[in-house]
Short mmCIF file of C-alpha atoms in Angstrom, two decimals:
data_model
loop_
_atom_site.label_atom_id
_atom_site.label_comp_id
_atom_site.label_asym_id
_atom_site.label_seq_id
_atom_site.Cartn_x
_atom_site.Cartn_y
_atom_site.Cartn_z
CA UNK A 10 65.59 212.19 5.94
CA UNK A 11 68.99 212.25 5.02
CA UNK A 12 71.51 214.79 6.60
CA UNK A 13 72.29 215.59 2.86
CA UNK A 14 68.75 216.60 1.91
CA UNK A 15 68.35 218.75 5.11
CA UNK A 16 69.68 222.18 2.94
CA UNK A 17 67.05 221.20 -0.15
CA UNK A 18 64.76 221.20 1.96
CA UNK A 19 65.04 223.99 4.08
CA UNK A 20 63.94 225.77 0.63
CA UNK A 21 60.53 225.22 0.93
CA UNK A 22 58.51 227.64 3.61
CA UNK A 23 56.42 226.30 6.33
CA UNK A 24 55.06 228.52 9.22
CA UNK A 25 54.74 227.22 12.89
CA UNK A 26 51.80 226.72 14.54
CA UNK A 27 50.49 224.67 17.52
CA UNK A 28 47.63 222.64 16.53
CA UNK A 29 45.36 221.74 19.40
CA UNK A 30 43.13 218.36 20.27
CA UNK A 31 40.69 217.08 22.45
CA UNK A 32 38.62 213.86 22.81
CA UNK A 33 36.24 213.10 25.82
CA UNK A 34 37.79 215.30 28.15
CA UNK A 35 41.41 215.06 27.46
CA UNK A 36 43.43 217.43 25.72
CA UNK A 37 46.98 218.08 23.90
CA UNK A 38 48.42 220.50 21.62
CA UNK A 39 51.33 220.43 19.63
CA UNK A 40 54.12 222.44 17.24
CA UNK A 41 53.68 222.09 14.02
CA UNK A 42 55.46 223.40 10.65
CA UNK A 43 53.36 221.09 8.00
CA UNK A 44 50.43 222.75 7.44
CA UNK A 45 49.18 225.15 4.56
CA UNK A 46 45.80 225.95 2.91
CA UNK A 47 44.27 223.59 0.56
CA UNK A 48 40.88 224.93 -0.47
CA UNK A 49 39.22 228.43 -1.25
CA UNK A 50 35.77 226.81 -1.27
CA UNK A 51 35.30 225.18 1.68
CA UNK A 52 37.63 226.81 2.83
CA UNK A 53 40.23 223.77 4.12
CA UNK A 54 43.37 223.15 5.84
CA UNK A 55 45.92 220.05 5.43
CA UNK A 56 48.51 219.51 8.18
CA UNK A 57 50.87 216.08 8.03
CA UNK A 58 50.47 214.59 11.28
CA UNK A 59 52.81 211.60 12.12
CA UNK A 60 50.67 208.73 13.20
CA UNK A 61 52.47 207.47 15.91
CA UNK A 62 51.91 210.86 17.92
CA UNK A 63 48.98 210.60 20.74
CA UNK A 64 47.64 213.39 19.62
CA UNK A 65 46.68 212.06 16.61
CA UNK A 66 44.72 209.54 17.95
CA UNK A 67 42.76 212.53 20.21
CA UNK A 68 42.35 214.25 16.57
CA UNK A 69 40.40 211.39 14.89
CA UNK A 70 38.36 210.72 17.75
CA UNK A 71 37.50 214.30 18.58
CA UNK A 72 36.55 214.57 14.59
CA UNK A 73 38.92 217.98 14.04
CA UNK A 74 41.27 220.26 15.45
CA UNK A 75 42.23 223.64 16.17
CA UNK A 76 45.46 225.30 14.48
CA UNK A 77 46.74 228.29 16.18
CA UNK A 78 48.85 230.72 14.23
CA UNK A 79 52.19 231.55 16.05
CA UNK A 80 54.01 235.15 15.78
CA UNK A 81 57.64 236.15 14.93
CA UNK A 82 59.54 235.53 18.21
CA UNK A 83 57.47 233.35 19.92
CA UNK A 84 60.41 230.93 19.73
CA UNK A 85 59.51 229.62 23.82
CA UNK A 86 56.05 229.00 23.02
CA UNK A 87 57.05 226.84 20.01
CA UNK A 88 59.87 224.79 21.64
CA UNK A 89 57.19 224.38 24.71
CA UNK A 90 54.92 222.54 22.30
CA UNK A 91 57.87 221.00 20.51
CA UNK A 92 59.35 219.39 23.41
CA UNK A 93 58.20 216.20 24.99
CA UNK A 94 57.39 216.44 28.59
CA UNK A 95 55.95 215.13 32.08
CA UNK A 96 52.57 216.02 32.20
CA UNK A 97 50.21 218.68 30.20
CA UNK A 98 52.08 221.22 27.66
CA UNK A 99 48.30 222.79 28.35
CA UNK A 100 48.80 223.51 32.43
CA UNK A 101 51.10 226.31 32.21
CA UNK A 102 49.61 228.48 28.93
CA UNK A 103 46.85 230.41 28.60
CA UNK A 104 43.93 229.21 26.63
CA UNK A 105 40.38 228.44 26.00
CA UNK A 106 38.20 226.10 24.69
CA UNK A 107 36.96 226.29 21.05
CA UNK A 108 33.50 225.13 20.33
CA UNK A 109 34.55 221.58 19.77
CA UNK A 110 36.68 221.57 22.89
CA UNK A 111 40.71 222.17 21.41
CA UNK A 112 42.48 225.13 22.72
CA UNK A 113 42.89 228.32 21.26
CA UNK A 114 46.42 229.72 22.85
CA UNK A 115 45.31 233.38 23.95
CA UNK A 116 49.00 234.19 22.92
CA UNK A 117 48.11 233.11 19.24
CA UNK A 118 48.17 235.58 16.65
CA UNK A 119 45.25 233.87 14.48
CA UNK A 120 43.46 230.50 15.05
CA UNK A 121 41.31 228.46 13.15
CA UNK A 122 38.90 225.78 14.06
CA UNK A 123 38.59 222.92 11.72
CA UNK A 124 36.36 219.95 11.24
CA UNK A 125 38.12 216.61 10.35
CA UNK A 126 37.04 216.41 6.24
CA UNK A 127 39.82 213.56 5.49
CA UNK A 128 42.74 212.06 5.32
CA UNK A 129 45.55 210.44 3.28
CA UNK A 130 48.40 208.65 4.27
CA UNK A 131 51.83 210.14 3.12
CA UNK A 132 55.12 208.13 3.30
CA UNK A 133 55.61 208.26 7.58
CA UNK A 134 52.95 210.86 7.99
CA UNK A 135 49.39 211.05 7.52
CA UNK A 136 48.09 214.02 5.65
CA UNK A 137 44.70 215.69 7.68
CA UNK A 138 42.21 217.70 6.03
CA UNK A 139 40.22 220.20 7.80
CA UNK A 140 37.72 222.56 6.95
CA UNK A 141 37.79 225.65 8.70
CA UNK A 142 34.34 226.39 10.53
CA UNK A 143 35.28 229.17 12.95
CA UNK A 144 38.46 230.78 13.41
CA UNK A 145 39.62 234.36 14.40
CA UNK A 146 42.16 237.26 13.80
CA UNK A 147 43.80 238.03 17.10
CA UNK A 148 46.94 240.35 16.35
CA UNK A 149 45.76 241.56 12.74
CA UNK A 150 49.63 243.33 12.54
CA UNK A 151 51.89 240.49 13.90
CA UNK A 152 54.39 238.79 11.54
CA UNK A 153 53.96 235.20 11.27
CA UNK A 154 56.45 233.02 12.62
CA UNK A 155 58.67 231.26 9.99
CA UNK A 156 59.97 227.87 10.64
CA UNK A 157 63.43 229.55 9.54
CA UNK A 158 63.57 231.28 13.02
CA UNK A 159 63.90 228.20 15.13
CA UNK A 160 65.49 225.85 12.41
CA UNK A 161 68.86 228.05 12.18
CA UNK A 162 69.62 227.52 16.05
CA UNK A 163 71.27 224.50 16.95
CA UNK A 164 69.67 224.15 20.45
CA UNK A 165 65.94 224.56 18.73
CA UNK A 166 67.15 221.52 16.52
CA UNK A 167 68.51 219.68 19.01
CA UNK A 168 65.20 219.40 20.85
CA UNK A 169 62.57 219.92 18.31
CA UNK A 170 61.92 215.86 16.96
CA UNK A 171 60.70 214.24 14.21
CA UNK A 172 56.95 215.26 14.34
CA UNK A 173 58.20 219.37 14.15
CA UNK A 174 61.75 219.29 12.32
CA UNK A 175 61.32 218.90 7.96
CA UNK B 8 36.50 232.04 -0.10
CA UNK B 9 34.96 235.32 1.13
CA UNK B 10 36.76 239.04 1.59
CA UNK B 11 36.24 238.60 5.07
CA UNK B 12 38.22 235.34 5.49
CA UNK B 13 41.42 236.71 3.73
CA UNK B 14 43.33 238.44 6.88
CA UNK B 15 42.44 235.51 8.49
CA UNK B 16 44.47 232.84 5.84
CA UNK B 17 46.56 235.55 5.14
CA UNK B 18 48.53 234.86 9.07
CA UNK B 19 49.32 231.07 7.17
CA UNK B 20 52.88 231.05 5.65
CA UNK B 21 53.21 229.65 2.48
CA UNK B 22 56.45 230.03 -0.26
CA UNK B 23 56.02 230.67 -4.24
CA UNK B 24 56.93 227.83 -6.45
CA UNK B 25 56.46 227.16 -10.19
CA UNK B 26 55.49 223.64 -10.44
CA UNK B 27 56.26 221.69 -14.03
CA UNK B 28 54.96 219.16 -15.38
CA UNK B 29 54.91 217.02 -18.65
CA UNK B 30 53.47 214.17 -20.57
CA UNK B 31 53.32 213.20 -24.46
CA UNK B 32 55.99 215.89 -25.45
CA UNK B 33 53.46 218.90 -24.13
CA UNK B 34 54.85 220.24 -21.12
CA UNK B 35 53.49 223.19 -18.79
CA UNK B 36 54.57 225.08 -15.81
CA UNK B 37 52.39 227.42 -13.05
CA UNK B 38 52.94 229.41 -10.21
CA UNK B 39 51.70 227.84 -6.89
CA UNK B 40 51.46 228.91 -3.29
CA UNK B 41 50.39 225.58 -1.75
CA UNK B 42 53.07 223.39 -1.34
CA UNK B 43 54.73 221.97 1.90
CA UNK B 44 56.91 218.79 3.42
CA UNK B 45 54.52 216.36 4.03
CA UNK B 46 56.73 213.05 4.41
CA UNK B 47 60.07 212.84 6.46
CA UNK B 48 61.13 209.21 4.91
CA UNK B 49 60.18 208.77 2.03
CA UNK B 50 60.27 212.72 1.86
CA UNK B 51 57.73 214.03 -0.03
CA UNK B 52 55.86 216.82 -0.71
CA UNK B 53 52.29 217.98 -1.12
CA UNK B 54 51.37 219.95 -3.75
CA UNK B 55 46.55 221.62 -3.37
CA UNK B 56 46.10 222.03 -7.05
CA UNK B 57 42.76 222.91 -8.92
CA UNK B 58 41.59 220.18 -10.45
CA UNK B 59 40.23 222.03 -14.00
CA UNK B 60 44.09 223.40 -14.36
CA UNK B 61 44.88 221.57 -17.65
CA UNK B 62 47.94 220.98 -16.08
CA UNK B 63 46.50 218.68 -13.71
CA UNK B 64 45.78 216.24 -16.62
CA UNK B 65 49.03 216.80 -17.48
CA UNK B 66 50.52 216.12 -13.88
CA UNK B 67 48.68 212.88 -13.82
CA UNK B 68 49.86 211.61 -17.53
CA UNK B 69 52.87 212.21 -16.69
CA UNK B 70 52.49 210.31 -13.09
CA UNK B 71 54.78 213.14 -11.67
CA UNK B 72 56.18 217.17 -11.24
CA UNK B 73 58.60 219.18 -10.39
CA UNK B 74 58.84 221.95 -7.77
CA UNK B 75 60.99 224.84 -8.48
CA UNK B 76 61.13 226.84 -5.44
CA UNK B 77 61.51 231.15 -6.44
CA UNK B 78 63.82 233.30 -4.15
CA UNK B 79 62.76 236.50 -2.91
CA UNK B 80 62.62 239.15 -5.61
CA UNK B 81 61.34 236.70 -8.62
CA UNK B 82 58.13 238.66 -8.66
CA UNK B 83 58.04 239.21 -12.37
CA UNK B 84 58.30 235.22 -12.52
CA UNK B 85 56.41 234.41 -9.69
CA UNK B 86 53.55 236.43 -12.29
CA UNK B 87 54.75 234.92 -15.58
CA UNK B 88 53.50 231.81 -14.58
CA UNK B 89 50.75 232.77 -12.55
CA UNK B 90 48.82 234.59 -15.34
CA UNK B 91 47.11 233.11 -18.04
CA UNK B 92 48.45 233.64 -21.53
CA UNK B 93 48.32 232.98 -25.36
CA UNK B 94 50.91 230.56 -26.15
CA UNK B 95 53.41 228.55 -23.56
CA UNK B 96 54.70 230.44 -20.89
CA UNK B 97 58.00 228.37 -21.25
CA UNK B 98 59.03 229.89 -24.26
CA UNK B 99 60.16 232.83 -23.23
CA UNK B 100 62.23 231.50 -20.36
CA UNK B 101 65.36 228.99 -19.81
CA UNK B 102 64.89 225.80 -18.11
CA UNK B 103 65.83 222.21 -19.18
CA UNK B 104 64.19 218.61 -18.61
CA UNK B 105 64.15 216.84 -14.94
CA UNK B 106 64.72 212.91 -15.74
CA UNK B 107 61.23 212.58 -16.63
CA UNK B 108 60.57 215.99 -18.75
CA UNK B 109 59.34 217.79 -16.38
CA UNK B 110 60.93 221.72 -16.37
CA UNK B 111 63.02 222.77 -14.22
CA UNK B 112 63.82 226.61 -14.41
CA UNK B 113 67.72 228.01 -14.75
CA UNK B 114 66.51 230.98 -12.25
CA UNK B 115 65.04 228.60 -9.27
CA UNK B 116 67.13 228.27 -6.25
CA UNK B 117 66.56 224.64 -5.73
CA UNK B 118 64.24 222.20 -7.30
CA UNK B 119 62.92 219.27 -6.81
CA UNK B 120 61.15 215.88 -8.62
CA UNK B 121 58.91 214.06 -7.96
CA UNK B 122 57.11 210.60 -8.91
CA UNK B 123 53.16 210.79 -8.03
CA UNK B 124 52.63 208.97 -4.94
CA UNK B 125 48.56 209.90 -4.14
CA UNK B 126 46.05 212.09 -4.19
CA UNK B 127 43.36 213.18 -2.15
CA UNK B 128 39.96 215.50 -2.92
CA UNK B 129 40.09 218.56 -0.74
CA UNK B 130 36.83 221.08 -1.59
CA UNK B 131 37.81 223.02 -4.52
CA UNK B 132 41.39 221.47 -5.26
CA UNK B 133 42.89 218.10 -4.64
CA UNK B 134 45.93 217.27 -2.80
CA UNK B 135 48.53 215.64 -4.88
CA UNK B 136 51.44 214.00 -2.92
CA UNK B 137 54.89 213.25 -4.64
CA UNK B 138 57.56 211.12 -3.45
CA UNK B 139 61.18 213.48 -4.10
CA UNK B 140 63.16 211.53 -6.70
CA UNK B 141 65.69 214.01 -7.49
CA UNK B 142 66.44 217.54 -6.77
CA UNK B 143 69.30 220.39 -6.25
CA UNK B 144 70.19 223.27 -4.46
CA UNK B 145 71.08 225.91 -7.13
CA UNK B 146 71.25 228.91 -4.75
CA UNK B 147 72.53 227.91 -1.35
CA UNK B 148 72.45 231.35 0.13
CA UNK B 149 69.13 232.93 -1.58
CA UNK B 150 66.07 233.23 1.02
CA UNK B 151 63.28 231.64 -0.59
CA UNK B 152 60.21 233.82 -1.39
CA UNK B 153 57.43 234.33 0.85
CA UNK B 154 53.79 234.31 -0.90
CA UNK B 155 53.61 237.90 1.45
CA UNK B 156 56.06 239.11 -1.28
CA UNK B 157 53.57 239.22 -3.96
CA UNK B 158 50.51 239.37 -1.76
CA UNK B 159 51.19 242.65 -0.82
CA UNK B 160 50.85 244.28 -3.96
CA UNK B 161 47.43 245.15 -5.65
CA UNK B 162 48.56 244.31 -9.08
CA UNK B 163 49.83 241.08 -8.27
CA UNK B 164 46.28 240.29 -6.70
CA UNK B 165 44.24 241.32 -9.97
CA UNK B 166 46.64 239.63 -11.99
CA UNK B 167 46.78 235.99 -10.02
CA UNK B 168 44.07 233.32 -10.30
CA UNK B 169 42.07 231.53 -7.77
CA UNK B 170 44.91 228.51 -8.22
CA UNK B 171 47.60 231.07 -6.89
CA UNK B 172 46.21 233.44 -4.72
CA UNK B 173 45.36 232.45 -0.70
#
């Protein structure tokens, strides 16, 4: 996207949230701003995923995904996620296993577990549907996070890529 | 979606928007809360809309929409086009036509068009991706409003829809 459509954009309101995978033992989890509800009834979750990512490929053959709900302020936690590393983002955080095997972050204010129910592709992202079978309320008085938090500092944008920056 | 699950969705951030659309000179607008960045390049946008809205027929005669994104404080607009009325709720408001006749609204802080690019069932509503054709930032300093805004209130709960209302 264009340096030029950067402010336009910055109108519209994501969250942040680190979605969780896992496929025949391995594991990953992620920072992600894409993702909003799509359905009352099941009740369903799209997140746009770029396909290139491993963790997309851990997604589609675990069959779903977990999407954990991060708080005003927990700017480290996101850029963890964000940030490319050596080795697991996973080894030094706190978490468990939901029923299907992705992490829940214990530091998450909310998480939901969701069942892959579809998918579309979108320009250089692929759109994932999930229906929510499980999920839970962990800080019922926290303030979500709002991508605006991390997107106004320079250093967050400097090391936040494609797959978390709109 | 059951009383029990709304605290839960409620932790998921999502902006207010009034989407427009238009096809064969009849032309609508609606207040949405489901709309994110789904597409980096081309950037795009997808918009969960219930699929017995009339405006969805609309959207897809027309092959397109418009997003017009409401800063914080538009309440009273954020509920003029999230309630259903006699007559068209554009009357009683200024906008003009987006290339295509779509509406965008004088009061919006940015807006945006775009061409239908895909859709995608997803439970109760369908996922409608656009591809941005056009758009402008009207308010460069406004903060955009938060669905909390209106959430919050009783009133605004009785008086917004299953297509509105997390």
């Amino acid at each position: 996207m264009s340096e030029k459509l950067e402010p336009l954009f910055a109108s519209l309101t994501h969250g942040i949230y680190v979605v969780g995978v896992a496929a025949g033992g391995r594991k990953n989890a992620f920072t992600a701003a894409w993702v909003m509800q799509s359905s009352f009834k099941p009740p369903m979750l799209a997140l746009s995923i770029n396909p290139l990512h491993s963790s997309f490929a851990l997604l589609k053959a675990g069959g779903g995904f977990t999407v954990n709900v991060l708080r005003s302020g927990q700017k480290e936690l996101a850029m963890h996620f964000g940030t490319p590393m050596v080795g697991n983002k996973l080894d030094s955080i706190a978490w468990r296993e939901a029923a299907r095997g992705a992490p829940i972050l214990d530091e998450a204010m909310a998480w939901f577990e969701c069942e892959l129910a579809g998918e579309c592709p979108s320009g250089d992202h692929v759109l994932v549907l999930g229906q929510v079978v499980n999920g839970g309320l962990l800080e019922a008085h926290a303030s979500p996070m709002n991508y605006r938090e991390v997107a106004a500092e320079e250093s967050a944008k400097r090391l936040l890529p494609g797959g978390f920056r709109p």
